[in-house]
Amino acid sequence: MASKSPAEGGAEGGARIPNFFRMSVGERIAALHQRGLLSDDDVRLLASGEHTLRLPVADKMIENVVGVFGLPLGYALNFLIDGRDYVVPLVVEEPSIVAGLSGAARIARLSGGYQTETTDPILIGQVQAVNIDDLDRAEADLLARREEIVALANSLHPKMQARGGGALDIEVFRHHAPEDGRDMLVLHLLVDTRDAMGANLVNTMCEGIASLVETITGGKVFLRILSNLTDRALARATVRIPAKNLEGKGYTGEQVRDGIILANDFALVDPYRAATHNKGIMNGVDAVALATGNDWRAIESAAHAYAARSGRYRGLTRWYANEAGDLVGEIEMPMKVGTVGGSLETNPSVRINHRLLGSPNARTLAGVMAAVGLAQNFAALRALSTDGIQQNHMTLHARSVASTAGVPEALFDSVVEALIESGEIKVWKAREIVGNLQRSRAQPEAADRSSACGKVILLGEHAVVYGRPALALPIPLAVEAVVRPGGSGVNLVIPRWGLEQKIRPAGAQGLSGILHAMLDRLGLADRDMTIEVIPHVPRAMGLGGSAALAVAVIRALDRAFDLGLDGGAVNALAFECETVAHGTPSGIDNTIATYGMPLRFQRTPGEDTGRFEEISLARPVPLVIGITGRESLTANTVARVRQAWENHRRRYDALFDQIAVLTDAATDALREGQFEELGELMNLCQGYLNALQLSTPELEELVHVAREHGALGAKLTGGGGGGSIVALCPDTQEAVAAAMERAGYRSLVVTVS
Ligand code: MEV
């Protein structure tokens, strides 16, 4: 096999992202963006949901279209292939595959990752000829005129030759038709299709040479079609894993190694096992094929036909121990894939995924897919020969439930273990375990942390921009932070977002720029320290996460460096940070983050400031926040509403007046603890926000789910166009939260007192 050239682009050392699986969807996208793996455009497409195949395009692809079908798109991390880092896109519905791959790749990268080789990407076209009087003569004549046949084939697609590919050669085979009884000659046209999958091209060539084949053989050409047994486009991957890297879960490395070898031997001798073994390999290969817009049925049929090439169906991998006692794995399989044309042009997700892989050529992609097949096989065999696959599924399920329940970092592993132990892997159970653990554990670490509140706007968003009142409640403990002086420079660590970075000097953008400005204002820019942030609310979901982050960090700095800041100073500095982050903030977020109290806010006409009034609650307010996972596009929605207001001021002012009436009534209802009334006001307000076109199908679904499961009121909160909803749920918090999670959303149960 010729060895391949390295890919361009790729993840360049960025394939390791700590705690990726614990992040929210938005946080994962942000972490990939931050590492330069996703472009601004990719982020916009993913965040707005515009990355999927559009219906009008789908309607032109196949017949009788009635919709577009969805499947999860996940990214496997840690892949080191031919010395290059890859984040691998996977489209698959089965749990454990993405995690299994990331885990296998993490172990493999410790000993150099995967090495791959590929052949030229040759596709075979078949031309079947029958009714031939003299098969020997016909075969000899075809072979004698191969140059003429190849030239004719190339004349049908001259561009492929210009790209360095094209028809290369022919081969001729002879068969007897078992039922029909006739003999046949089958001509194989070997075509290098370069970066195209090449099916249409080869079919065109086969049809184009048919009459020449008839003339040469004196027979009749019947079928003219490519072969999916693409054994001239092979990919091979190998990996070497020292036994010590395999130990764990009560097994020595040698035991795991020998278990994997024995499990693989089973697939080499028994076709019943081989079918399952190869299915596991295809779990990975097909998922990449789908994500990269390749024909997974073609790859499947090639793989299984190749697995039976000896006359007996066998596993596609080999695992053995080398002289040093290391485990060595190898896979060789056909991998005819394309990296140009087809769904790359029609499906924006496919384009994003190719970019994520560094826009590889077809051979590089084939090598990556072979490595993924080998990694998936390793994950399956290791699980099967140790804990068994169900245990693994259970652990993953428990982790995902713990993550949905918003289990704090420090308790995560204990909660996962306790969930499995309890046999009740449910969100409510995870929260119960967290409560128990928090009560029973002395938490010296937690005591070192400074915290700040997030906010949820109960009523009045958008109208507040036009001088009407807004009513907001705090979300306790939204962000925690701790500052440790020492080290070198200023390091920012946010494990939940997988972020570890140095705070650069002035001029830096985003969070780094904001924190630098903050340190500068506090006279700490020259000090060495690590700032650790533990966010408990997702960012960009309209929950005041950025102000809470600023306040928690300011407080942690105050504590670490004894600055003696009072509430007013913390609030003022957080407001400055919000100004850097958002332009012209109302001041609600930083005020709630600092003081953590329910507020009524009204902007002073013509000014950036306004009047805050603390609201005293008659009783605790039981809320559930439903999170769409889609970034709240506040700046856009504010601009859109402003445009509408400028076009029809009286009409929109009347709407804002109505919202103000509801907000004032809601303030009274809160003061008096009248939840029925408050719920109704929230529902009415959602109607007005809908009239302002701020809702989205996801927000509507969350509102509907909340009301269906007993919420007294539910409405979008904050900017709209994504973000979150807030639901008032006396006695129904658990039911509403669980229903939101069943519908595929994250939820936060918050009781404000
Ligand atoms: C399940 O989708 C795949 C496995 O059955 C593969 C195997 O048994 O090797 C776990």
Short mmCIF file of C-alpha atoms and ligand atoms in Angstrom, two decimals, residues 94 97 273 276-281 283 376-377 380-381 384 389 393, ligand 1:
data_model
loop_
_atom_site.label_atom_id
_atom_site.label_comp_id
_atom_site.label_asym_id
_atom_site.label_seq_id
_atom_site.Cartn_x
_atom_site.Cartn_y
_atom_site.Cartn_z
CA GLU A 94 -27.02 4.35 19.47
CA ILE A 97 -20.61 4.78 20.43
CA ARG A 273 -19.70 -13.83 16.14
CA THR A 276 -21.68 -8.92 15.44
CA HIS A 277 -18.00 -8.04 15.64
CA ASN A 278 -18.13 -6.35 12.23
CA LYS A 279 -21.41 -4.65 13.11
CA GLY A 280 -19.54 -2.98 15.97
CA ILE A 281 -16.83 -1.80 13.55
CA ASN A 283 -21.06 1.46 14.24
CA GLN A 376 -14.84 1.15 17.89
CA ASN A 377 -13.86 -2.51 17.76
CA ALA A 380 -16.52 -3.07 22.14
CA LEU A 381 -14.04 -5.89 22.76
CA LEU A 384 -17.26 -7.25 26.35
CA ILE A 389 -21.60 -4.03 27.42
CA HIS A 393 -24.34 1.47 28.80
C1 MEV B 1 -23.40 -3.10 19.45
O1 MEV B 1 -23.97 -2.12 18.62
C2 MEV B 1 -22.06 -3.56 18.89
C3 MEV B 1 -21.39 -4.72 19.63
O2 MEV B 1 -22.30 -5.80 19.70
C4 MEV B 1 -20.16 -5.07 18.83
C5 MEV B 1 -19.46 -6.33 19.31
O3 MEV B 1 -20.10 -7.23 19.89
O4 MEV B 1 -18.24 -6.42 19.05
C6 MEV B 1 -21.02 -4.34 21.03
#
